Tab-separated table of C-alpha atoms and ligand atoms in Angstrom:
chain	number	residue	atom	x	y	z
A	575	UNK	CA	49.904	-44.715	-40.861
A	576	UNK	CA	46.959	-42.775	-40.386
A	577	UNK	CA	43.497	-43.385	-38.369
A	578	UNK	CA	41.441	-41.105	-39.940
A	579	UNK	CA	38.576	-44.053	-39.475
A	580	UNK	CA	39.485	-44.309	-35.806
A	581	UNK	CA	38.806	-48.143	-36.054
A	582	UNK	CA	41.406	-48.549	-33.942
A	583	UNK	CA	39.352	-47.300	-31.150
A	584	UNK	CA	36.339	-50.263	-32.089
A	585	UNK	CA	35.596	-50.788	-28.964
A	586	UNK	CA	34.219	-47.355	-27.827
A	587	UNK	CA	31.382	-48.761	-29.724
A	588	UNK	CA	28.684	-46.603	-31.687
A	589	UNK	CA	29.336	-42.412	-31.368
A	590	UNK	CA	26.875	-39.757	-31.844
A	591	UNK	CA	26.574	-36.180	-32.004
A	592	UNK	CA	30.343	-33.988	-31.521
A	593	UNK	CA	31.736	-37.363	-30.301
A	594	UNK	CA	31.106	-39.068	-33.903
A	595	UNK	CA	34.428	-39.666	-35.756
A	596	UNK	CA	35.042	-37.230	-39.127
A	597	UNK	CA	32.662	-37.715	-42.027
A	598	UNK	CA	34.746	-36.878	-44.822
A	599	UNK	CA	38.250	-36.132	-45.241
A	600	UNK	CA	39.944	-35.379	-48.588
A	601	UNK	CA	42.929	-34.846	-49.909
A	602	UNK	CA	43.861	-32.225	-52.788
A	603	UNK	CA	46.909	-32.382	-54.601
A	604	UNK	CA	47.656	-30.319	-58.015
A	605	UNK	CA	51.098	-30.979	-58.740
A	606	UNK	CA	51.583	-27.570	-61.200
A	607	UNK	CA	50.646	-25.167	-58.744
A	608	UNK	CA	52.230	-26.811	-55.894
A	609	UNK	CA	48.640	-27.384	-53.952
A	610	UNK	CA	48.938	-29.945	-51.258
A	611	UNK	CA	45.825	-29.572	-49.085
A	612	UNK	CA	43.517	-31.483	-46.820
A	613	UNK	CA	40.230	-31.002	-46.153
A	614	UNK	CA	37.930	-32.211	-43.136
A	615	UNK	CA	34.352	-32.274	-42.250
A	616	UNK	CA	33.842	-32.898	-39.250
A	617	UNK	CA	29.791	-33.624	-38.876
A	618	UNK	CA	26.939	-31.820	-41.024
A	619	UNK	CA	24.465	-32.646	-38.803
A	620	UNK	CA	23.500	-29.027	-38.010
A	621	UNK	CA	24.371	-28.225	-41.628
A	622	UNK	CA	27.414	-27.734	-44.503
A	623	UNK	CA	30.881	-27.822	-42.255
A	624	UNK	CA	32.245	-24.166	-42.124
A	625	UNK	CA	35.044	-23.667	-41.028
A	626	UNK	CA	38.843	-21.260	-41.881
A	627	UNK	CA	41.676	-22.703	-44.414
A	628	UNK	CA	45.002	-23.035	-42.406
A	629	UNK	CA	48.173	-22.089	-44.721
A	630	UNK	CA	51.208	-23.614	-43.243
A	631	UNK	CA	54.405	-25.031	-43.180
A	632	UNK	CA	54.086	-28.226	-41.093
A	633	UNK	CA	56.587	-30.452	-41.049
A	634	UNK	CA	55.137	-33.398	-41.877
A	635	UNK	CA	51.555	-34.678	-43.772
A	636	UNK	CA	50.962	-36.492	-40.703
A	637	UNK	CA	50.671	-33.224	-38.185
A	638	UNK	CA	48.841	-31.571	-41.214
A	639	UNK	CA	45.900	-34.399	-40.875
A	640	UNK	CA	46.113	-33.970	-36.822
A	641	UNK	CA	45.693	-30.173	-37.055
A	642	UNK	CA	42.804	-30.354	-39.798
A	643	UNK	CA	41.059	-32.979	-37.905
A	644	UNK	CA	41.142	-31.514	-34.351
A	645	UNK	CA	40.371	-27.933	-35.957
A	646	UNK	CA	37.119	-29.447	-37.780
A	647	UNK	CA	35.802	-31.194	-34.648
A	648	UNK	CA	36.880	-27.515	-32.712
A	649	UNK	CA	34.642	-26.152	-35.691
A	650	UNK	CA	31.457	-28.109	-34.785
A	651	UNK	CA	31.190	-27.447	-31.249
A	652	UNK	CA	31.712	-23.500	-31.871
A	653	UNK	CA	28.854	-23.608	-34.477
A	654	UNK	CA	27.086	-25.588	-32.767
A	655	UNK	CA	26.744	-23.573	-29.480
A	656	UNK	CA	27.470	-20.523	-31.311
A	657	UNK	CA	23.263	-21.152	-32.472
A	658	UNK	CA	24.634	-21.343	-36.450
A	659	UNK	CA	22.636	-24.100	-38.378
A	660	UNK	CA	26.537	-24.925	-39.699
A	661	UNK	CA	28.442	-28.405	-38.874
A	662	UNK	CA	32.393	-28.510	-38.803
A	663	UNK	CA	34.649	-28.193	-40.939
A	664	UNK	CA	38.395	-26.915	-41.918
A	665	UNK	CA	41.318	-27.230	-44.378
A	666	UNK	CA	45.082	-26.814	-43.910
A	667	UNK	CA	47.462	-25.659	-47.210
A	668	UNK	CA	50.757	-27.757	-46.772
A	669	UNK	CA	53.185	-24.641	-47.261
A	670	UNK	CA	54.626	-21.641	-46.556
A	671	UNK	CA	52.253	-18.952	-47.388
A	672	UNK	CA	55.445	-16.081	-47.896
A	673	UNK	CA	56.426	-18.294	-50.622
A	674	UNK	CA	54.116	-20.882	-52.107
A	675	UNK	CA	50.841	-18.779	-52.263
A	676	UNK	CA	50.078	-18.163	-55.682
A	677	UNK	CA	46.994	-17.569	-57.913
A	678	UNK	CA	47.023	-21.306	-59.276
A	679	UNK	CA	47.394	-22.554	-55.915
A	680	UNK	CA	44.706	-20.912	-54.176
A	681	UNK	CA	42.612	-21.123	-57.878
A	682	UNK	CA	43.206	-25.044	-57.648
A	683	UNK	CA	41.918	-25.211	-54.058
A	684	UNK	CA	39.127	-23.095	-55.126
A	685	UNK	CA	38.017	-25.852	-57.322
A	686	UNK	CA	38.506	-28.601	-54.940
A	687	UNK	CA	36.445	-26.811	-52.353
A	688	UNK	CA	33.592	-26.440	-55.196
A	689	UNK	CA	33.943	-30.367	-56.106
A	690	UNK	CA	32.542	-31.284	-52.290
A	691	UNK	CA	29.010	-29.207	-53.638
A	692	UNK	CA	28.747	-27.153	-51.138
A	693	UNK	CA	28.938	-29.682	-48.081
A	694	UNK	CA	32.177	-27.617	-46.937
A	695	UNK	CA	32.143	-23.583	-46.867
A	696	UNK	CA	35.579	-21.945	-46.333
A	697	UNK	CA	37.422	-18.652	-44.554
A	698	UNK	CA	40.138	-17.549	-43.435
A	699	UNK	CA	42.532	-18.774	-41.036
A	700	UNK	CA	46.429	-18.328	-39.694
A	701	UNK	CA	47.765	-17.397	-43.051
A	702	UNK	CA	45.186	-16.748	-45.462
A	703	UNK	CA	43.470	-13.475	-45.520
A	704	UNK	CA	39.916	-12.180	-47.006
A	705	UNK	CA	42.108	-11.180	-50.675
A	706	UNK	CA	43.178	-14.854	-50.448
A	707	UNK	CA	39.224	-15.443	-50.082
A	708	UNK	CA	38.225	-13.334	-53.579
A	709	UNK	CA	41.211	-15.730	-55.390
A	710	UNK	CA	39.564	-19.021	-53.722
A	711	UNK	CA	35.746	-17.251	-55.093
A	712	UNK	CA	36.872	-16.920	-58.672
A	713	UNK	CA	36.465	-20.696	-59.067
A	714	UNK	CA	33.948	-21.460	-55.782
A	715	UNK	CA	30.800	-20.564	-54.453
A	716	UNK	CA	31.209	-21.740	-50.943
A	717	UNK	CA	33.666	-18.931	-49.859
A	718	UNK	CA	33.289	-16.556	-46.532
A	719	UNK	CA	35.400	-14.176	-45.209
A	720	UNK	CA	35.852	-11.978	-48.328
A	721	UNK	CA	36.801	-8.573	-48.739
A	722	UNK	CA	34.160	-5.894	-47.948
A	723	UNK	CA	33.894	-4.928	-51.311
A	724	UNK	CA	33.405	-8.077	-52.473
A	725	UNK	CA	30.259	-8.250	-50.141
A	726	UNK	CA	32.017	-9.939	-47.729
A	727	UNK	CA	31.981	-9.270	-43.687
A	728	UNK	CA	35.812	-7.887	-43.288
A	729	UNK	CA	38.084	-8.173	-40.297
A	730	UNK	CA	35.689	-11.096	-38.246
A	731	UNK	CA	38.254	-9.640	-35.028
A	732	UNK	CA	35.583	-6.544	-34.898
A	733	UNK	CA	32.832	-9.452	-33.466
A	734	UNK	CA	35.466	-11.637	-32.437
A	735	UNK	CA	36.499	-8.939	-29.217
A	736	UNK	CA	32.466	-7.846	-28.708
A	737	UNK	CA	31.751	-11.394	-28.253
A	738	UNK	CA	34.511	-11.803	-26.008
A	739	UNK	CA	33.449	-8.809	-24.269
A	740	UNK	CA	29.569	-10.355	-23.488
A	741	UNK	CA	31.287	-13.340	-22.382
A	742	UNK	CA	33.127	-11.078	-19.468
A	743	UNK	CA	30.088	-9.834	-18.880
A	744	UNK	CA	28.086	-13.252	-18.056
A	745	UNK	CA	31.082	-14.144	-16.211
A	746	UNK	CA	30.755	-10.777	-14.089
A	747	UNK	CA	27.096	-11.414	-13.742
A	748	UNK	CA	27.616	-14.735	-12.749
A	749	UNK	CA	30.650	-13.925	-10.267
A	750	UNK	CA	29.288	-9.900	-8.835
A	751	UNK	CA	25.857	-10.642	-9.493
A	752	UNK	CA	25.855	-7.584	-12.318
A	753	UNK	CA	26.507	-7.874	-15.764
A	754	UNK	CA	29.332	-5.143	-15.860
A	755	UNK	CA	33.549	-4.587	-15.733
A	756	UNK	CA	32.950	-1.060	-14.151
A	757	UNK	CA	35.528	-0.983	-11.682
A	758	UNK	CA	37.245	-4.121	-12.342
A	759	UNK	CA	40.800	-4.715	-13.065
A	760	UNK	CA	40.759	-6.427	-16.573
A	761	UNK	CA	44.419	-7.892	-17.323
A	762	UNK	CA	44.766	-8.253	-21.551
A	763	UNK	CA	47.357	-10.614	-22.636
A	764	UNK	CA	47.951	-9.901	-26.623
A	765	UNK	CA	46.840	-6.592	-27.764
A	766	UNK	CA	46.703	-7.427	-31.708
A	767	UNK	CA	43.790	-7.059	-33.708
A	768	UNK	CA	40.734	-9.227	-31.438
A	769	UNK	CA	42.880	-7.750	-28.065
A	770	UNK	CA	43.165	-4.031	-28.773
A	771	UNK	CA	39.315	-4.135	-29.667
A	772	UNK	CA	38.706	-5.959	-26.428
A	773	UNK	CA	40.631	-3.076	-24.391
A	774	UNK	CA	38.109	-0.453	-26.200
A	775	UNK	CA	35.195	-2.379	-24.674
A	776	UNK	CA	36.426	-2.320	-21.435
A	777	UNK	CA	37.220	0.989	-21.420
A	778	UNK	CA	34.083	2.007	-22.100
A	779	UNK	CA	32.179	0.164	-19.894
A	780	UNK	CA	34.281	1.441	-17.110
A	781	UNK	CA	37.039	-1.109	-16.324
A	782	UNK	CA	40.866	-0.466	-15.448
A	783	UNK	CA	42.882	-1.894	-18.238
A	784	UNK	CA	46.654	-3.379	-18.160
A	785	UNK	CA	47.814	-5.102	-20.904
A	786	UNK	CA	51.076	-6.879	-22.257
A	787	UNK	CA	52.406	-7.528	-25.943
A	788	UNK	CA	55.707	-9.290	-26.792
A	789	UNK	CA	55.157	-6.666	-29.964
A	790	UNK	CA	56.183	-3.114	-28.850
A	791	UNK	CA	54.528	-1.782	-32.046
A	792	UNK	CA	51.119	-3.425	-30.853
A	793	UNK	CA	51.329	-1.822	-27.460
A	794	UNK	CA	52.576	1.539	-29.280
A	795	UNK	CA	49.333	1.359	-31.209
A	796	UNK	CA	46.950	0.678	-28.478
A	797	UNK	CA	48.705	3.404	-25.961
A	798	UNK	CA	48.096	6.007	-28.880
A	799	UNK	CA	44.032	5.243	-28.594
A	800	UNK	CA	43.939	4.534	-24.676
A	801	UNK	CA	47.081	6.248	-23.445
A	802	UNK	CA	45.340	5.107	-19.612
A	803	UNK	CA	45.948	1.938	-20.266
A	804	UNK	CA	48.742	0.352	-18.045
A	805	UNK	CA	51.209	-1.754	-19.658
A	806	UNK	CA	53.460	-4.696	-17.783
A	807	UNK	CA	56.890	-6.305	-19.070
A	808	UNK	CA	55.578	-9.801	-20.030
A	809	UNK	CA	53.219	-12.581	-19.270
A	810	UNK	CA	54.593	-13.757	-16.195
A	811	UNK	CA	54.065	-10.298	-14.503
A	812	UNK	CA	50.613	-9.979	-16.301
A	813	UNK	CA	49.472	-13.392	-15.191
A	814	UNK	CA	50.540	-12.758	-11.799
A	815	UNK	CA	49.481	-9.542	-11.649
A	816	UNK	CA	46.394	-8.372	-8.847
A	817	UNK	CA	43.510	-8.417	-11.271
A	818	UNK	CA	39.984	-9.261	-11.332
A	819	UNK	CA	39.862	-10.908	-14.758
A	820	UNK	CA	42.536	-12.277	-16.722
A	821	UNK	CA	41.977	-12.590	-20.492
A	822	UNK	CA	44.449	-14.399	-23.316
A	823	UNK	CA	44.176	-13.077	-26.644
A	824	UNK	CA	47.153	-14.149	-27.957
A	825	UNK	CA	48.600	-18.144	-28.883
A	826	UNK	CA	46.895	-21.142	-27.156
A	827	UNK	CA	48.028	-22.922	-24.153
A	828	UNK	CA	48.048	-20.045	-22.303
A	829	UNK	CA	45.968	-21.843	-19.177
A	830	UNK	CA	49.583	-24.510	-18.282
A	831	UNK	CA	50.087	-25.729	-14.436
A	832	UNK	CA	51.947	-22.738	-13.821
A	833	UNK	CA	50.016	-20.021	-14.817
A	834	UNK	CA	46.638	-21.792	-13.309
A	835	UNK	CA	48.811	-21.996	-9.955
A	836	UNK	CA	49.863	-18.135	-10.322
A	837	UNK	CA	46.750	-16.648	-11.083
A	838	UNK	CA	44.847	-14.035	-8.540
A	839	UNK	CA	42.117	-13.291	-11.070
A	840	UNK	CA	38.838	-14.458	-10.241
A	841	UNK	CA	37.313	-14.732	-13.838
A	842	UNK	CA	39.864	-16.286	-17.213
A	843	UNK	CA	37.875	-14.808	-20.403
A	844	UNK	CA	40.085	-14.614	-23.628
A	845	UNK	CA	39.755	-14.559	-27.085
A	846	UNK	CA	42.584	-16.616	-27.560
A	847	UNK	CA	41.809	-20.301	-29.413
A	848	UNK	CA	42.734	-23.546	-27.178
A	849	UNK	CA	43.532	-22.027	-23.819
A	850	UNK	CA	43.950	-25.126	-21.673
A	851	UNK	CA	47.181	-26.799	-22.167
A	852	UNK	CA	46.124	-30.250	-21.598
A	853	UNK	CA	43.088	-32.080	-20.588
A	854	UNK	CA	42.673	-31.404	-16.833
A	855	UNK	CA	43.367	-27.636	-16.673
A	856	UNK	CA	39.465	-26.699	-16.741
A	857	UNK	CA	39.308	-28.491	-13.211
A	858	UNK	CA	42.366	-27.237	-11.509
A	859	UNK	CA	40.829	-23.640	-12.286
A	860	UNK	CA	37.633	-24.675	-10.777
A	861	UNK	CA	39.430	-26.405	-7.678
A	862	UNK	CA	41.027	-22.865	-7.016
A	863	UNK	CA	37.543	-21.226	-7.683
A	864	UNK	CA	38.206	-19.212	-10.986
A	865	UNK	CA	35.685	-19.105	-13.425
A	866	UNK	CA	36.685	-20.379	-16.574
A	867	UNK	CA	34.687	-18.618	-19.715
A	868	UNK	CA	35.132	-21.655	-22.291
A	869	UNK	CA	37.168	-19.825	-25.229
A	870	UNK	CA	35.613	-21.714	-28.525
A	871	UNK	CA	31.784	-20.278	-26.813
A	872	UNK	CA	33.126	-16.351	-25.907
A	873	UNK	CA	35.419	-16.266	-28.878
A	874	UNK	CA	32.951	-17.705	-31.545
A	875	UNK	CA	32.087	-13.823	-32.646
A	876	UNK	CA	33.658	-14.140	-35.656
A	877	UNK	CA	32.563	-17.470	-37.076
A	878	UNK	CA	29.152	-15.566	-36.520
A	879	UNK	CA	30.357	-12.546	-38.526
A	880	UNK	CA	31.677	-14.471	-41.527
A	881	UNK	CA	28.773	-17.111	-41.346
A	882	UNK	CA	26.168	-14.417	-42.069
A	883	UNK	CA	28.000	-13.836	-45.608
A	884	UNK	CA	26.000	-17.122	-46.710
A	885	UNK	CA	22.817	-15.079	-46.449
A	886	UNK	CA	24.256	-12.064	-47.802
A	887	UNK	CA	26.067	-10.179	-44.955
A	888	UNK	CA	24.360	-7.909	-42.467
A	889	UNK	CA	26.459	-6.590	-39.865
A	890	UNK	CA	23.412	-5.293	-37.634
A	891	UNK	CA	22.382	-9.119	-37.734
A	892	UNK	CA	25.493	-10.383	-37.201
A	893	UNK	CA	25.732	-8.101	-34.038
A	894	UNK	CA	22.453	-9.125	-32.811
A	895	UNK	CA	24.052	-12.667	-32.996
A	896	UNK	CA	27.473	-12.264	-30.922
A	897	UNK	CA	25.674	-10.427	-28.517
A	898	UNK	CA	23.678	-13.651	-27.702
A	899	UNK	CA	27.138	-14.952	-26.841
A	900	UNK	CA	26.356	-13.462	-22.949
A	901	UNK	CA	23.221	-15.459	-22.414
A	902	UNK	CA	24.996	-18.589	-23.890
A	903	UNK	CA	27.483	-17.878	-21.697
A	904	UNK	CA	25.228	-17.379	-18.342
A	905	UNK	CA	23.578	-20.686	-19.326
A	906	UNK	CA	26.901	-22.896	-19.757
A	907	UNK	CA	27.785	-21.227	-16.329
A	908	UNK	CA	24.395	-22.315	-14.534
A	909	UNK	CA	24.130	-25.699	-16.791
A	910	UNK	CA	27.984	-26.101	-15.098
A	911	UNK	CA	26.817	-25.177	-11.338
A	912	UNK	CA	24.001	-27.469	-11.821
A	913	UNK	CA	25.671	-30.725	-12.928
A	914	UNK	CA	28.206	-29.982	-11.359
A	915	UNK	CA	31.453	-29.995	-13.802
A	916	UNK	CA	33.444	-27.091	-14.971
A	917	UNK	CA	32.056	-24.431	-17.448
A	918	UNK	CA	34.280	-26.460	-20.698
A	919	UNK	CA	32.140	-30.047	-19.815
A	920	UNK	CA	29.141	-27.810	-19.544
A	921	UNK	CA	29.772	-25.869	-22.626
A	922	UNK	CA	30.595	-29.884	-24.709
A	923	UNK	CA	27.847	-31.498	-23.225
A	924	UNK	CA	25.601	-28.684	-24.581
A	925	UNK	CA	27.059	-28.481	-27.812
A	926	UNK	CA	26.739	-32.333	-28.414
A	927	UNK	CA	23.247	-32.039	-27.372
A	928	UNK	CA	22.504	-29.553	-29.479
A	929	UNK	CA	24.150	-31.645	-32.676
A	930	UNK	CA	22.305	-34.720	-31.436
A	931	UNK	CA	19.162	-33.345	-30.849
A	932	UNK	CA	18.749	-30.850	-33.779
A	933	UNK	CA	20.843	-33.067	-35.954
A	934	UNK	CA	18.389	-35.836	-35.848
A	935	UNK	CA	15.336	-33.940	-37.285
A	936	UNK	CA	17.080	-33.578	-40.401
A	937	UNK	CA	16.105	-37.416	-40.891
A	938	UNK	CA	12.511	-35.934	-40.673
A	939	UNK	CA	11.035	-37.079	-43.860
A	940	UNK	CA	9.744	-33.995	-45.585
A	941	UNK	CA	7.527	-35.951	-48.917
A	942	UNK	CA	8.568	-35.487	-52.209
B	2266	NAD	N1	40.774	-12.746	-35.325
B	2266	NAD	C1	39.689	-13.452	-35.036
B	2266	NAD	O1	38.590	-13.176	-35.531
B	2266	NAD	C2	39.767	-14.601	-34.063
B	2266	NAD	C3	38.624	-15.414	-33.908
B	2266	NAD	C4	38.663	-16.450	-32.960
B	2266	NAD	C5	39.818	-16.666	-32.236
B	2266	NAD	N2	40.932	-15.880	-32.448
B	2266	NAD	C6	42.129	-16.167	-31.650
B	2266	NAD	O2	42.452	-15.014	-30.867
B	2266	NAD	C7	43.868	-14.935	-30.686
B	2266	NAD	C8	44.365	-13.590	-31.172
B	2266	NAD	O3	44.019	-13.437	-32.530
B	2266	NAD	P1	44.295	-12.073	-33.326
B	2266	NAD	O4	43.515	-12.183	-34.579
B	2266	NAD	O5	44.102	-10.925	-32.414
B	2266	NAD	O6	45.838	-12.271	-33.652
B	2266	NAD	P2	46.974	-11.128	-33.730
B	2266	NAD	O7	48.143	-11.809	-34.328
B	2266	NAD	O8	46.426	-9.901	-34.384
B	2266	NAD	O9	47.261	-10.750	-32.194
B	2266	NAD	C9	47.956	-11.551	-31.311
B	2266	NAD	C10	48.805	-10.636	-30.440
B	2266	NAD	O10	49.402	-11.425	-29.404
B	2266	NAD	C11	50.742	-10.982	-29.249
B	2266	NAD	N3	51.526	-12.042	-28.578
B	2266	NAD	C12	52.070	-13.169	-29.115
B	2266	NAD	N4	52.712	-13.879	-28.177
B	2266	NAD	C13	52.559	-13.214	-27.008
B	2266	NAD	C14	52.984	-13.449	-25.671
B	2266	NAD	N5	53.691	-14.521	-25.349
B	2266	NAD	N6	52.661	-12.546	-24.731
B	2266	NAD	C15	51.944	-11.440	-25.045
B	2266	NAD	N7	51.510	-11.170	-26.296
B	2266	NAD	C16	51.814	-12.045	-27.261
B	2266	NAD	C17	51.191	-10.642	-30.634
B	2266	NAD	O11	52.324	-9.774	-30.639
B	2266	NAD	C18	49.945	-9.962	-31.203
B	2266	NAD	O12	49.942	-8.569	-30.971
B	2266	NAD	C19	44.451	-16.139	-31.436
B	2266	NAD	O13	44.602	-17.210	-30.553
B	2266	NAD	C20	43.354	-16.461	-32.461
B	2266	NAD	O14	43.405	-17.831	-32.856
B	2266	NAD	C21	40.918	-14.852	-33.328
């Protein structure tokens, strides 16, 4: 049983904006090639759904549909807030991508993605990559996050950590009253490809680094470039470790009971996707006075770096664009002080507004 239409939940009444229930949702299926995929838009009320194609095993078609639907709605409130005229939108592949990913396959979903006319653009997500991207362009025009010599915008992780990095500074700003990490104690959790660009930031500007990777080749890697860097066993010692700032880049759910409870940092800014455990967590943080950056506003970088492939990509523009990720920032920090609610209500509230408000002159009629 599925509830794609939500009408179980009739008597919320009428929805608008990010809170509206999925516009379209379809499902792709090409028996020869194996294809099994769903995809999901979200809302286009700030324009086509964009959003990365998820290639996975799940277990079941069920917690496929969950994924793709909470990703999509994820999706709009990034673009949204991230200032892109793009609505939500993402797809899962059903499968293991080691073994299943062929030519066909990703050929077939090519030409499903080019049946929906452009009302869904594409990327690349947790097992697809931008070569994956040229396959899924060979039969589609609505295709980001290609390779650079196919014109596309490359590793997004390069705007990814600088966005992540303005975000840390809005929250400094907000927290010193100046918009720097120079002598702060930055704690990295996950030094792969958006944390190991983070670290080269925060070097720069000044800040004391110490890091932790469960990869010892990943830590290896980032020692060789900043051999100052200090590096601790795990994240229990990094979480509990004296630091100013404590940033996740690596899996979600890294903001649980326990690690809000540990914490001594005054400032949690990560690049890392769906932080906070479970609905709640955003408050405890704020009841123990740390500022919480909200992860899908600092860590929208590279939605912005792919996004600006639809125009023909720029990276100077694209730049321009993450770095507007601080002021953003600031103003879900003051919007949050104001109303007072913690930084992820702010940072919803605003995004829904913005879908609401600049979704609804699109029904501006514009003569033939
Ligand atoms: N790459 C992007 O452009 C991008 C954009 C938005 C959000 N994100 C999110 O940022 C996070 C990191 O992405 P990435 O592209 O750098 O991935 P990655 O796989 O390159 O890096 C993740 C790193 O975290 C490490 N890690 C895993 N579990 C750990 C643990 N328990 N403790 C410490 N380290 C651990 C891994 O060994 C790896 O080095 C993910 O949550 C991703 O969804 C990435």
């Amino acid at each position: 049983m599925t509830d794609v239409f939500g009408l179980s939940h009739k008597d919320t009444g009428p929805v608008t904006g990010g809170q509206a229930r999925h516009e379209q949702v379809v499902f792709c299926s090409d028996e020869r090639s194996g294809l099994h995929a769903i995809i999901a838009i979200h809302n286009t009320a700030l324009g086509p759904g964009l959003g990365g194609t998820r290639f996975y095993p799940y277990e079941s078609e069920q917690a496929a549909l969950a994924d793709v639907l909470n990703l999509s709605r994820a999706m709009a409130y990034k673009n949204a807030l991230a200032g892109l005229d793009l609505g939500g939108g993402k797809a899962v592949i059903i499968g293991d991508p080691a073994t299943d990913k062929s030519e066909a396959l990703l050929r077939a979903y090519g030409r499903f993605v080019q049946s929906l006319g452009g009302r869904y653009y594409t990327a690349c997500d947790v097992g697809t990559y931008s070569e994956d991207m040229d396959i899924v362009a060979r039969e589609c025009s609505y295709v980001t996050g290609r390779t650079l010599a196919n014109g596309g915008a490359g590793d997004s992780s390069i705007l990814t950590a600088l966005g992540v990095f303005q975000g840390m500074r809005a929250a400094a700003e907000h927290t010193y009253g100046t918009p720097t990490l120079r002598g702060r104690r930055v704690g990295v959790e996950g030094v792969g490809k958006v944390g190991h660009r983070l670290v080269g930031h925060l070097i720069e500007d000044g800040a004391e680094v110490v890091v932790c990777d469960v990869s010892e080749r990943a830590v290896e890697r980032l020692r060789r470039i900043h051999p100052q860097v200090e590096v601790v066993a795990d994240r229990l010692e990094l979480t509990a470790a004296d630091v100013d700032v404590y940033a996740p880049c690596a899996l979600g759910g890294a903001l649980d009971d326990e690690t809000v409870a540990r914490l001594r940092a005054a400032i949690v800014c990560g690049g890392a996707n769906n932080q906070l455990a479970h609905p709640g967590v955003e408050k405890q943080l704020a009841d123990r006075g740390i500022l919480y950056a909200p992860d899908y506003v600092v860590n929208s970088g590279g939605v912005i770096q792919v996004a600006d492939e639809i125009r023909g990509f720029n990276m100077e523009r694209a730049q321009a664009k993450a770095t507007q990720i601080y002021d953003t920032t600031l103003k879900i920090f003051s919007s949050a002080a104001e109303d007072g609610v913690p930084p992820a209500v702010a940072a919803d509230r605003l995004a829904e507004r913005r879908m609401s408000e600049v979704g609804r002159i699109r029904g501006i009629w514009l003569g033939h």
